[in-house]
């Protein structure tokens, strides 16, 4: 806790303790007021403004410090100032006092609570940001929880102080009027209990619940409105139709079949989608060959005087296809049919919220369904750079058809796909130039992580051109040339083949979204809410088409939510959980990440500490001649809770799994340090990083005590 926080806490505790120790509560009773009523009203008659100011200040102090007595003071306000002024004074004083308590609670405890339970509170915080004002209004009118508890708890939520103030003032107004009014007849009041009759309490409760109910009804009507123009079938052929049989679609359909729903999976192209056919699988197969070649090239590192590889690029690409074919059965229609999924080959189009038209070899058929899951994936984005169509290009979709190695390859794009393919082709012997508009490759990672990759690329002979903006493609003297802008000057880069890898854009047109009015986000993905629902509560989207991530594992993760919400949403809906999202780029060295990196922590204003461990020092890495890279862990300052990890090095994508598990299940660095890691493995790097954190956090005083203890033991 910071000094200022500690000082405030001590001051508040001292004031509250003094209140009780000196039994000041006795002054906040009906008996006391009645005994002093004549004197007080006399003073008020002589000094009206001073009395009002003093009363106001006292009221603010009582509510601000969450002391008992506000109810009695409200009655007293009625007795002294009458209904109008009593209400005005109490309404403002109580709201200001409540807001001070709210702010104090926020200042003292919110950061700590966020640090400890931030992940778990994310959903509640999001709900509060959206509907907090409604909840607060209800709580103010339905007196279930004491007001001081509401003030303190609300301070821990992300609600804006401004919102808290005005909702509290409006929400407490009726109760204030009722109490101040009762106070005007204070002589007749025997106890606080009788002031609000049960029927009055009930009316307040009804008023409090009203806005929430109204909001739910509006949501319901809005949902019904989108369906209004579509005739609903009396019955449905299926429980769920899935459009697209990539990672997201396959998992959605699998889950539906596993819970015995009738599900149809429609794929227009190849089962397995991008990941199997043009993405993860072929790229990783290619990377394996490239790595082997690199190892042969550096045979001396392994004590082998000379090693040579004889290969034909076409054979490498054929091997890639063999790998794809070997994995194909995992995603095949045959396998999924066996699992209980009806697989249809054809192009799907949503024709109403409950019907999908499929155009296939057998003609066109229309299927009806209770729910639809859109898993239509994404496609390579080709930027509209003048001349690009004239020079021609390949993308991650079409590169797999190449059988001749380009002599000079130009790769446009410094993201994961561009980087992986750049390194492969360089290692096969192409002269590769990689052009990136931004100042570094892999811009999502921290600068020094990008630098490690860029250094490795340069060691591989790759001409890395960052800060180069493609302006135009031309053919000059029969040579394909990129004119790029760098530092305000034109730079010309000749090439034989262009690989365009500047990102992927969701497939959102041509299958009914426009007709149904399903919108897209600024990132051009299908617009969904936290349940992955589109504006039609029975139509869901997941995977690359929904974003915000473009990975196979996130597509599969979302698919669970889409399928379960589609099938069981009427009973219970689940918010997609993005709290622990990992990924890896399979360059050499690999770069793997989970959670925050330093750049993001800074951008979001999240306090963090960094611990690193250099893999160059790791026994197994040295033995493998792979002694390079780093484990970089971000933790909550002073605590072992992990905020994020980046690993660069051999098998980083595998090593990071330990940290993914730790973050997911709330395990800190102390527990990782206390776990036996097999010697000698690369995974020991995780433990050593935890060890470095521990060393930095051992208290000096403890060490001094231990030193004295051992000295004493020696006699
Ligand atoms: C080169 C490359 C390497 C990659 N490497 C990795 C990696 O190492 N790790 C990783 O996690 N991710 C990787 N990815 C990303 C990964 O491939 C995607 O995130 C993943 O495939 C997304 O799955 P999806 O189901 O959302 O979409 P897709 O796999 O694209 O599937 C969508 C399917 O929908 C079909 N479809 C579309 N419209 C219709 C329609 N109207 N009717 C019927 N069918 C339709 C399409 O034909 C397609 O098969 C890589 C991608 C590329 C391009």
XYZ file of C-alpha atoms and ligand atoms in Angstrom:
768
model
C 0.000 0.000 0.000
C 1.345 3.449 -0.896
C 2.048 6.034 1.819
C -0.866 8.255 0.827
C -3.241 5.302 0.927
C -1.936 4.206 4.289
C -2.294 7.734 5.678
C -5.912 7.965 4.535
C -6.730 4.511 5.884
C -5.192 5.329 9.277
C -7.100 8.636 9.422
C -10.435 6.960 8.609
C -9.881 4.101 11.046
C -8.871 6.593 13.779
C -12.002 8.717 13.258
C -14.314 5.687 13.218
C -12.581 4.217 16.277
C -12.915 7.569 18.109
C -16.637 7.671 17.243
C -17.224 4.339 18.927
C -14.679 4.722 21.742
C -16.189 8.058 22.812
C -19.703 6.675 22.346
C -20.624 9.557 20.030
C -23.512 7.454 18.745
C -25.529 8.626 21.749
C -25.880 12.045 20.062
C -27.557 10.407 17.053
C -30.731 9.235 18.757
C -34.306 10.457 18.874
C -34.073 10.856 22.644
C -31.053 13.125 22.436
C -32.609 15.297 19.753
C -35.877 15.607 21.619
C -34.017 16.648 24.767
C -32.138 19.340 22.782
C -34.874 20.250 20.283
C -35.786 23.591 21.842
C -32.145 24.730 22.014
C -31.401 23.597 18.461
C -34.469 25.171 16.882
C -33.737 28.339 18.848
C -30.175 28.430 17.480
C -31.530 27.775 13.994
C -33.961 30.697 14.296
C -31.089 32.982 15.301
C -28.461 31.586 12.865
C -30.254 29.824 9.972
C -27.305 29.668 7.528
C -24.718 28.617 10.071
C -27.044 25.891 11.360
C -27.684 24.617 7.841
C -23.944 24.672 6.993
C -22.939 22.884 10.191
C -25.697 20.307 9.752
C -24.675 19.795 6.128
C -21.012 19.296 7.065
C -21.894 16.875 9.859
C -24.165 14.891 7.534
C -21.426 14.643 4.909
C -18.940 13.480 7.568
C -21.310 10.825 8.942
C -22.112 9.357 5.517
C -18.571 9.830 4.201
C -17.164 7.864 7.139
C -19.985 5.282 6.912
C -20.983 5.983 10.538
C -24.443 5.091 11.852
C -26.751 8.082 12.300
C -27.757 9.235 8.816
C -31.379 8.082 9.232
C -31.828 10.001 12.487
C -30.173 13.059 10.959
C -32.613 12.920 8.047
C -35.538 13.035 10.474
C -33.882 15.841 12.381
C -33.455 17.759 9.124
C -37.244 17.629 8.681
C -37.793 18.811 12.235
C -35.332 21.713 11.976
C -35.519 22.849 8.364
C -38.971 21.669 7.259
C -39.800 19.474 4.246
C -38.347 21.569 1.408
C -35.044 22.729 2.877
C -34.623 19.550 4.864
C -34.900 17.567 1.631
C -32.505 19.850 -0.258
C -29.878 19.731 2.493
C -30.089 15.973 3.054
C -30.278 15.110 -0.632
C -27.018 16.920 -1.423
C -25.233 16.100 1.827
C -26.072 12.400 1.641
C -25.036 12.162 -2.003
C -21.776 14.029 -1.431
C -21.025 11.895 1.645
C -21.852 8.693 -0.238
C -19.609 9.784 -3.132
C -16.746 10.515 -0.728
C -17.124 7.016 0.757
C -17.240 5.619 -2.790
C -14.066 7.506 -3.761
C -12.241 6.524 -0.577
C -13.084 2.866 -1.125
C -11.886 3.134 -4.724
C -8.642 4.896 -3.758
C -7.848 2.490 -0.949
C -8.884 -0.874 -2.290
C -9.686 -0.973 -6.014
C -6.124 -1.368 -7.292
C -5.380 -4.140 -4.811
C -8.579 -5.985 -5.626
C -7.983 -5.601 -9.351
C -4.451 -6.919 -8.976
C -5.625 -9.931 -7.020
C -8.863 -10.789 -8.749
C -8.649 -8.755 -11.992
C -9.168 -11.751 -14.284
C -12.150 -13.008 -12.366
C -13.712 -9.564 -12.084
C -13.475 -8.784 -15.785
C -16.978 -10.059 -16.598
C -18.513 -8.304 -13.577
C -16.670 -5.100 -14.458
C -17.926 -5.280 -18.034
C -21.485 -5.813 -16.767
C -21.143 -2.882 -14.369
C -19.857 -0.617 -17.087
C -22.864 -1.481 -19.214
C -25.677 -1.718 -16.680
C -24.178 -0.442 -13.422
C -26.383 2.657 -13.325
C -29.520 0.477 -13.445
C -28.257 -1.750 -10.643
C -27.289 1.183 -8.459
C -30.665 2.839 -8.990
C -32.414 -0.374 -7.984
C -30.226 -0.773 -4.911
C -30.929 2.794 -3.832
C -34.671 2.212 -4.009
C -34.845 -1.345 -2.703
C -33.405 -1.044 0.785
C -32.017 -4.588 0.983
C -28.403 -3.578 1.558
C -27.363 -0.751 3.921
C -26.385 2.354 1.965
C -22.877 2.479 3.385
C -22.220 -1.046 2.018
C -23.451 0.042 -1.425
C -21.124 3.077 -1.360
C -18.089 0.999 -0.478
C -18.804 -1.860 -2.889
C -19.573 0.448 -5.804
C -16.179 2.082 -5.254
C -14.592 -1.228 -6.215
C -16.367 -1.340 -9.574
C -15.374 0.617 -12.695
C -18.456 2.885 -12.382
C -17.658 6.543 -13.061
C -17.885 8.797 -9.971
C -20.138 11.132 -11.958
C -22.578 8.309 -12.693
C -22.479 7.181 -9.071
C -23.255 10.711 -7.909
C -26.289 11.442 -10.044
C -27.821 7.962 -9.851
C -27.445 8.065 -6.069
C -28.987 11.498 -5.798
C -31.994 10.549 -7.935
C -32.295 7.073 -6.414
C -32.247 8.282 -2.801
C -34.580 11.225 -3.363
C -37.896 9.469 -2.637
C -36.582 7.883 0.537
C -35.128 11.219 1.607
C -38.459 12.996 1.102
C -40.286 10.283 3.058
C -37.870 10.527 5.987
C -37.636 14.322 6.030
C -41.421 14.518 5.892
C -41.677 12.125 8.824
C -39.143 14.320 10.648
C -41.464 17.296 10.452
C -43.673 15.292 12.828
C -40.759 14.082 14.940
C -42.692 14.394 18.148
C -44.921 11.539 17.078
C -42.172 9.144 16.043
C -41.429 6.357 18.488
C -38.753 4.479 16.538
C -37.119 4.396 13.085
C -38.960 1.214 12.200
C -42.409 2.696 11.813
C -41.424 5.495 9.419
C -41.810 3.591 6.180
C -44.967 1.511 6.032
C -44.725 -1.899 4.312
C -46.812 -0.596 1.393
C -44.491 2.416 0.971
C -41.468 0.117 1.092
C -43.091 -2.088 -1.540
C -43.771 0.885 -3.806
C -40.122 1.940 -3.528
C -39.034 -1.597 -4.373
C -41.340 -1.688 -7.398
C -39.969 1.664 -8.554
C -36.433 0.414 -8.126
C -36.943 -2.755 -10.120
C -38.909 -0.964 -12.823
C -35.944 0.381 -14.860
C -34.244 -3.012 -14.882
C -37.425 -4.754 -15.962
C -38.033 -2.045 -18.565
C -34.536 -2.542 -19.944
C -34.989 -6.305 -20.184
C -38.312 -5.795 -21.983
C -36.686 -3.346 -24.426
C -33.908 -5.908 -25.109
C -36.530 -8.577 -25.703
C -38.572 -6.360 -28.015
C -35.437 -5.386 -29.924
C -34.577 -9.066 -30.374
C -38.125 -9.777 -31.560
C -38.054 -6.822 -33.930
C -35.157 -8.211 -35.959
C -37.167 -11.365 -36.544
C -40.380 -9.525 -37.440
C -39.940 -9.610 -41.220
C -39.014 -13.304 -41.357
C -41.679 -16.022 -41.325
C -40.748 -18.621 -38.707
C -41.158 -22.280 -39.692
C -43.578 -24.271 -37.544
C -40.882 -26.876 -36.978
C -37.206 -27.247 -37.776
C -35.317 -29.991 -39.609
C -32.215 -29.436 -37.512
C -31.006 -27.983 -34.230
C -27.965 -26.358 -35.756
C -26.383 -25.618 -39.129
C -22.704 -24.755 -39.304
C -21.365 -22.823 -42.284
C -17.709 -23.643 -42.973
C -15.721 -26.724 -42.016
C -12.510 -25.074 -40.823
C -11.250 -25.204 -37.245
C -14.227 -23.236 -35.870
C -16.908 -25.063 -37.867
C -15.541 -28.537 -37.206
C -15.417 -27.997 -33.447
C -18.904 -26.427 -33.341
C -20.359 -29.351 -35.260
C -18.460 -31.870 -33.146
C -19.820 -30.385 -29.914
C -23.378 -30.350 -31.247
C -23.131 -33.996 -32.310
C -21.541 -34.956 -28.989
C -24.591 -33.618 -27.127
C -26.901 -35.445 -29.556
C -28.195 -32.412 -31.438
C -29.087 -32.800 -35.101
C -26.355 -30.806 -36.825
C -25.406 -30.160 -40.448
C -21.967 -28.932 -41.488
C -21.730 -27.227 -44.873
C -18.395 -26.725 -46.639
C -18.030 -25.241 -50.084
C -14.374 -26.021 -50.610
C -12.185 -28.372 -48.581
C -12.931 -29.912 -45.187
C -10.383 -28.631 -42.647
C -10.458 -25.075 -43.997
C -7.367 -22.899 -44.001
C -5.538 -24.523 -41.150
C -5.304 -27.920 -42.777
C -5.091 -26.944 -46.419
C -3.300 -23.624 -46.716
C -2.387 -22.498 -43.207
C -0.926 -24.075 -40.100
C -0.302 -27.561 -41.450
C 1.475 -26.837 -44.762
C 3.408 -23.933 -43.260
C 4.683 -26.042 -40.372
C 5.608 -28.862 -42.745
C 7.565 -26.398 -44.861
C 9.244 -24.919 -41.785
C 10.456 -28.380 -40.772
C 12.263 -28.881 -44.092
C 13.695 -25.370 -43.939
C 14.993 -25.960 -40.434
C 16.665 -29.202 -41.417
C 18.396 -27.434 -44.288
C 19.557 -24.703 -41.940
C 20.958 -27.295 -39.541
C 22.793 -29.011 -42.384
C 24.089 -25.649 -43.484
C 25.429 -25.070 -39.973
C 26.646 -28.646 -39.526
C 29.920 -27.453 -38.005
C 28.004 -26.222 -34.973
C 27.268 -29.871 -34.239
C 30.822 -31.082 -34.818
C 30.179 -32.276 -38.348
C 32.912 -30.989 -40.626
C 30.871 -31.018 -43.791
C 27.292 -31.891 -44.657
C 25.501 -31.145 -47.844
C 21.857 -31.361 -48.789
C 20.742 -32.181 -52.243
C 17.140 -31.290 -52.804
C 14.578 -30.176 -55.276
C 12.064 -27.533 -54.212
C 9.275 -29.454 -55.960
C 9.985 -32.473 -53.703
C 9.745 -30.269 -50.614
C 6.366 -28.996 -51.760
C 5.218 -32.540 -52.526
C 6.169 -33.540 -48.999
C 4.025 -30.664 -47.728
C 1.085 -32.117 -49.648
C 1.804 -35.581 -48.224
C 1.697 -34.129 -44.711
C -1.636 -32.433 -45.482
C -2.991 -35.711 -46.880
C -1.835 -37.618 -43.800
C -3.703 -35.237 -41.508
C -6.738 -34.887 -43.801
C -8.629 -37.879 -42.319
C -8.810 -36.049 -38.964
C -11.031 -33.406 -40.562
C -12.726 -35.558 -43.186
C -16.436 -35.775 -43.926
C -16.140 -39.494 -43.289
C -14.870 -38.993 -39.757
C -17.430 -36.325 -38.931
C -20.274 -38.360 -40.392
C -19.152 -41.169 -38.088
C -19.330 -38.741 -35.170
C -22.951 -37.947 -35.998
C -22.534 -34.781 -38.085
C -24.357 -34.503 -41.391
C -21.730 -33.166 -43.819
C -22.847 -31.434 -47.007
C -20.508 -30.306 -49.773
C -21.859 -27.057 -51.174
C -22.097 -23.318 -50.871
C -24.323 -22.118 -48.053
C -26.423 -18.982 -48.000
C -28.498 -17.851 -45.056
C -31.956 -17.040 -46.440
C -33.720 -16.281 -43.138
C -32.797 -16.565 -39.459
C -34.008 -20.154 -39.628
C -33.149 -21.338 -43.094
C -30.027 -21.983 -45.118
C -29.899 -22.659 -48.819
C -27.157 -24.992 -50.051
C -25.981 -25.089 -53.650
C -24.149 -28.321 -54.293
C -23.485 -30.918 -56.959
C -26.969 -32.314 -56.346
C -28.641 -28.954 -56.933
C -30.077 -26.498 -54.452
C -31.800 -27.422 -51.214
C -33.158 -25.363 -48.334
C -32.686 -26.553 -44.767
C -34.425 -25.217 -41.687
C -32.728 -24.922 -38.334
C -33.165 -23.523 -34.839
C -29.673 -22.058 -34.788
C -26.927 -21.147 -37.237
C -23.198 -20.946 -36.575
C -21.224 -18.897 -39.082
C -17.647 -20.179 -39.322
C -16.777 -18.921 -42.787
C -13.146 -17.982 -42.023
C -10.975 -15.317 -43.626
C -9.013 -14.744 -46.828
C -5.683 -13.087 -47.610
C -5.991 -9.346 -47.984
C -4.438 -7.951 -51.139
C -3.717 -4.231 -50.752
C -4.767 -1.980 -53.643
C -1.210 -0.936 -54.497
C -1.120 0.339 -58.085
C 0.311 -2.228 -60.483
C -0.057 -5.203 -58.145
C -2.426 -7.083 -60.473
C -0.118 -6.469 -63.440
C 2.979 -7.940 -61.771
C 0.955 -10.795 -60.259
C 1.376 -12.329 -56.835
C 0.855 -15.401 -54.682
C -0.789 -15.449 -51.260
C -0.902 -17.978 -48.437
C -3.819 -19.527 -50.377
C -1.929 -20.095 -53.620
C 1.736 -20.429 -52.685
C 1.303 -24.160 -52.062
C 0.919 -24.744 -55.795
C 4.493 -23.524 -56.506
C 6.904 -26.159 -57.765
C 9.773 -23.934 -58.900
C 11.776 -21.984 -56.338
C 11.685 -18.257 -57.148
C 15.174 -16.826 -57.530
C 14.203 -13.523 -55.938
C 11.163 -13.485 -53.672
C 9.625 -10.274 -52.422
C 7.498 -10.738 -49.310
C 5.112 -7.933 -48.538
C 4.229 -8.002 -44.827
C 6.139 -8.468 -41.578
C 3.473 -10.310 -39.587
C 3.575 -13.965 -38.512
C 2.614 -15.482 -41.895
C 5.025 -13.244 -43.825
C 7.843 -13.991 -41.375
C 7.382 -17.766 -41.353
C 7.338 -18.013 -45.142
C 10.160 -15.482 -45.611
C 12.528 -17.570 -43.524
C 11.546 -20.829 -45.236
C 12.195 -19.497 -48.727
C 15.473 -17.874 -47.667
C 16.633 -21.196 -46.266
C 15.657 -22.971 -49.488
C 17.934 -20.584 -51.353
C 15.702 -17.792 -52.649
C 17.074 -14.300 -52.335
C 14.318 -12.900 -50.132
C 13.520 -9.267 -49.476
C 10.901 -8.684 -46.806
C 9.165 -5.333 -46.862
C 7.263 -3.999 -43.858
C 5.695 -0.575 -43.567
C 6.064 -0.378 -39.772
C 9.395 0.140 -38.031
C 9.867 -3.542 -37.155
C 8.766 -7.079 -37.882
C 6.150 -8.777 -35.672
C 4.954 -5.466 -34.408
C 2.611 -6.988 -31.820
C 5.623 -8.190 -29.853
C 7.943 -6.049 -27.705
C 10.680 -4.193 -29.628
C 13.568 -6.322 -28.327
C 11.664 -9.485 -29.277
C 11.237 -8.186 -32.834
C 14.924 -7.309 -32.812
C 15.885 -10.915 -31.967
C 13.845 -12.192 -34.904
C 15.181 -9.533 -37.253
C 18.761 -10.391 -36.289
C 18.106 -14.072 -36.978
C 16.591 -13.145 -40.349
C 19.631 -11.088 -41.277
C 21.841 -14.021 -40.244
C 19.817 -16.102 -42.706
C 20.721 -13.602 -45.430
C 17.262 -12.031 -45.624
C 17.105 -8.432 -46.765
C 14.747 -7.006 -44.128
C 13.332 -3.638 -45.137
C 11.281 -2.164 -42.326
C 9.783 1.316 -42.574
C 9.204 0.741 -46.298
C 5.770 1.563 -47.664
C 4.814 -0.129 -50.945
C 3.756 2.638 -53.354
C 3.650 1.036 -56.752
C 4.557 -2.067 -58.718
C 6.041 -1.617 -62.159
C 7.824 -3.631 -64.795
C 11.082 -1.850 -65.653
C 13.334 -3.216 -68.374
C 11.454 -6.486 -68.159
C 12.065 -6.701 -64.404
C 9.275 -6.696 -61.819
C 9.990 -3.867 -59.410
C 8.459 -2.510 -56.234
C 8.718 1.192 -55.666
C 8.593 1.707 -51.919
C 8.792 4.868 -49.903
C 11.442 4.940 -47.201
C 12.432 8.027 -45.230
C 10.632 10.189 -47.791
C 12.577 8.708 -50.715
C 11.647 6.163 -53.353
C 13.456 2.842 -53.135
C 13.338 0.299 -55.985
C 13.381 -3.414 -55.246
C 13.515 -5.934 -58.098
C 11.944 -9.388 -57.718
C 10.745 -12.465 -59.595
C 7.812 -13.457 -57.393
C 5.687 -11.432 -55.006
C 4.187 -13.026 -51.896
C 1.465 -10.850 -50.478
C 1.131 -11.446 -46.716
C -0.257 -8.236 -45.281
C -3.089 -9.733 -43.263
C -6.306 -11.635 -43.605
C -9.801 -10.292 -43.838
C -12.966 -12.049 -42.666
C -15.252 -13.596 -45.317
C -18.436 -11.630 -44.820
C -20.059 -11.315 -48.208
C -22.035 -13.506 -50.534
C -23.773 -15.771 -48.026
C -26.669 -13.726 -46.726
C -25.275 -11.403 -44.066
C -26.116 -8.317 -46.113
C -29.724 -9.467 -46.691
C -30.230 -10.218 -43.010
C -28.677 -6.933 -41.955
C -25.933 -8.601 -39.901
C -23.284 -5.921 -39.596
C -19.513 -5.962 -39.493
C -17.075 -4.356 -37.073
C -14.353 -1.803 -37.810
C -11.982 -4.746 -38.185
C -14.386 -6.046 -40.855
C -15.351 -9.141 -38.863
C -18.950 -10.233 -38.244
C -20.380 -8.206 -35.394
C -21.185 -10.344 -32.360
C -21.721 -9.746 -28.656
C -19.855 -11.411 -25.802
C -21.936 -14.574 -26.317
C -20.858 -14.630 -29.999
C -24.453 -13.860 -30.954
C -25.160 -11.667 -33.963
C -28.131 -9.282 -33.888
C -30.213 -12.454 -34.301
C -29.988 -14.287 -30.992
C -30.079 -17.649 -32.820
C -27.258 -16.853 -35.259
C -23.706 -17.054 -33.961
C -20.245 -16.516 -35.444
C -16.857 -17.894 -34.423
C -13.298 -18.241 -35.674
C -11.545 -15.898 -38.109
C -14.878 -14.579 -39.378
C -15.725 -13.266 -35.904
C -12.225 -12.253 -34.710
C -10.656 -10.657 -32.804
C -7.994 -13.384 -33.045
C -6.952 -15.376 -36.091
C -5.667 -18.661 -34.720
C -6.831 -22.221 -34.927
C -6.889 -22.642 -31.158
C -8.923 -19.459 -30.611
C -11.323 -20.551 -33.369
C -11.811 -23.866 -31.547
C -12.148 -22.054 -28.216
C -14.852 -19.758 -29.566
C -16.564 -22.680 -31.270
C -17.387 -24.164 -27.872
C -19.157 -20.966 -26.811
C -20.960 -20.574 -30.131
C -22.209 -24.181 -30.139
C -23.183 -24.312 -26.468
C -24.903 -20.909 -26.572
C -26.673 -21.859 -29.814
C -27.996 -25.108 -28.379
C -28.540 -24.250 -24.721
C -28.686 -20.440 -24.702
C -32.309 -20.447 -23.629
C -31.232 -22.120 -20.387
C -27.816 -20.552 -19.847
C -25.491 -18.488 -21.984
C -21.725 -18.279 -21.591
C -19.556 -15.232 -22.312
C -16.529 -16.071 -24.458
C -13.540 -15.936 -22.150
C -10.493 -14.219 -23.653
C -8.599 -13.804 -20.408
C -5.685 -16.104 -21.333
C -4.972 -16.084 -25.066
C -1.701 -17.620 -26.257
C -0.080 -17.751 -29.670
C 3.199 -18.573 -31.342
C 5.020 -17.599 -34.501
C 7.065 -20.508 -35.768
C 10.081 -18.640 -37.017
C 13.549 -19.695 -35.940
C 13.763 -18.684 -33.120
C 10.117 -19.301 -32.277
C 8.244 -16.518 -30.539
C 5.455 -17.477 -28.163
C 3.306 -15.303 -26.015
C 0.490 -15.455 -23.508
C -1.193 -12.480 -21.870
C 0.356 -9.039 -21.732
C 3.716 -7.921 -23.005
C 5.483 -4.789 -21.831
C 4.237 -2.605 -24.659
C 0.612 -3.483 -23.962
C 0.998 -3.137 -20.189
C 2.374 0.389 -20.711
C -0.378 1.300 -23.168
C -3.059 0.110 -20.770
C -1.440 1.733 -17.741
C -1.110 -1.611 -15.953
C 1.613 -1.715 -13.299
C 4.074 -4.559 -13.855
C 7.508 -5.931 -13.092
C 9.694 -7.714 -15.628
C 11.789 -10.789 -14.953
C 13.926 -12.316 -17.673
C 15.978 -15.423 -18.080
C 18.440 -15.720 -20.948
C 18.197 -19.119 -22.641
C 21.853 -18.784 -23.683
C 22.662 -19.960 -20.150
C 20.479 -23.076 -20.206
C 22.326 -26.434 -20.126
C 20.037 -28.181 -22.604
C 20.043 -25.270 -25.018
C 23.856 -25.229 -24.916
C 23.951 -28.991 -25.522
C 21.613 -28.556 -28.492
C 23.637 -25.638 -29.917
C 20.470 -23.627 -29.501
C 21.683 -21.328 -26.748
C 19.749 -18.226 -27.657
C 16.506 -16.551 -26.720
C 14.800 -15.347 -23.603
C 11.939 -15.982 -21.211
C 10.354 -12.680 -20.277
C 7.716 -12.688 -17.559
C 5.526 -9.788 -16.470
C 4.168 -9.985 -12.939
C 2.103 -7.822 -10.634
C 4.573 -5.596 -8.712
C 5.653 -7.298 -5.508
C 3.609 -10.410 -6.216
C 4.162 -13.610 -8.189
C 0.927 -13.350 -10.178
C 1.717 -13.641 -13.884
C 0.369 -10.963 -16.218
C 2.006 -12.259 -19.369
C 4.955 -14.150 -20.778
C 6.937 -13.973 -23.996
C 9.387 -16.716 -24.866
C 11.829 -16.556 -27.743
C 13.847 -19.638 -28.547
C 13.806 -23.224 -29.635
C 10.344 -24.777 -29.067
C 9.034 -21.594 -27.441
C 5.520 -22.603 -28.527
C 5.789 -25.747 -26.397
C 7.601 -24.140 -23.474
C 4.940 -21.508 -22.966
C 2.246 -24.098 -22.225
C 3.384 -24.203 -18.586
C 2.732 -20.486 -18.250
C -0.605 -20.725 -20.066
C -1.727 -23.324 -17.514
C -0.367 -21.200 -14.682
C -2.234 -18.093 -15.837
C -5.432 -19.978 -16.532
C -5.482 -21.593 -13.112
C -4.056 -18.747 -11.053
C -0.685 -20.380 -10.342
C 2.112 -17.949 -9.561
C 5.885 -18.033 -10.078
C 6.477 -19.450 -6.579
C 4.561 -22.595 -7.534
C 6.417 -22.898 -10.860
C 9.671 -22.619 -8.930
C 8.477 -25.321 -6.536
C 7.710 -27.736 -9.391
C 10.292 -30.342 -10.405
C 11.388 -29.791 -14.000
C 13.215 -32.643 -15.721
C 16.930 -32.102 -16.245
C 18.167 -31.338 -18.850
C 15.223 -29.890 -20.732
C 14.414 -26.609 -22.396
C 11.418 -26.359 -20.059
C 13.820 -25.673 -17.208
C 14.021 -22.156 -18.618
C 10.570 -21.539 -17.120
C 11.756 -22.563 -13.688
C 14.899 -20.452 -13.929
C 12.830 -17.416 -14.877
C 10.731 -18.053 -11.760
C 13.996 -18.422 -9.800
C 15.201 -15.038 -11.044
C 11.949 -13.518 -9.899
C 12.356 -15.117 -6.475
C 15.937 -13.886 -6.083
C 14.808 -10.362 -6.799
C 12.060 -10.607 -4.184
C 13.790 -12.169 -1.195
C 13.695 -9.627 1.588
C 17.109 -8.240 2.559
C 16.052 -8.160 6.165
C 15.260 -11.905 6.079
C 18.707 -12.597 4.644
C 20.355 -10.476 7.324
C 18.435 -12.387 10.012
C 19.489 -15.687 8.466
C 23.106 -14.559 8.357
C 22.944 -13.691 12.051
C 21.241 -17.003 12.839
C 23.973 -18.988 11.071
C 26.704 -16.942 12.759
C 25.063 -17.680 16.099
C 24.852 -21.405 15.233
C 28.579 -21.435 14.495
C 29.123 -20.254 18.061
C -0.043 -19.551 -43.722
C -0.852 -19.613 -42.467
C -0.300 -20.168 -41.341
C -1.040 -20.260 -40.188
N -0.464 -20.814 -39.076
C -1.166 -20.904 -37.936
C -0.601 -21.519 -36.793
O 0.542 -21.972 -36.824
N -1.346 -21.610 -35.675
C -2.617 -21.109 -35.619
O -3.251 -21.208 -34.586
N -3.189 -20.523 -36.687
C -2.499 -20.414 -37.842
N -3.078 -19.848 -38.944
C -4.450 -19.311 -38.823
C -5.486 -20.421 -38.930
O -5.289 -21.135 -40.107
C -6.870 -19.819 -38.893
O -6.994 -18.988 -37.763
C -7.939 -20.893 -38.813
O -7.867 -21.717 -39.935
C -9.326 -20.250 -38.738
O -10.295 -21.231 -38.785
P -11.791 -20.867 -39.221
O -12.582 -22.104 -39.019
O -12.237 -19.653 -38.561
O -11.702 -20.515 -40.761
P -11.241 -21.374 -42.014
O -10.241 -22.382 -41.650
O -10.852 -20.380 -43.034
O -12.552 -22.139 -42.461
C -13.619 -21.474 -43.044
C -14.276 -22.418 -44.017
O -15.540 -21.901 -44.381
C -15.782 -22.245 -45.730
N -16.831 -21.363 -46.218
C -16.807 -20.013 -46.314
N -17.968 -19.553 -46.777
C -18.754 -20.615 -47.003
C -20.075 -20.786 -47.510
N -20.807 -19.755 -47.877
N -20.563 -22.021 -47.591
C -19.823 -23.093 -47.226
N -18.581 -22.990 -46.770
C -18.045 -21.773 -46.647
C -14.425 -22.044 -46.375
O -14.333 -22.762 -47.590
C -13.494 -22.592 -45.309
O -13.182 -23.927 -45.502
C -2.365 -19.772 -40.139
C -2.935 -19.222 -41.287
C -2.203 -19.151 -42.439
C -2.829 -18.572 -43.652
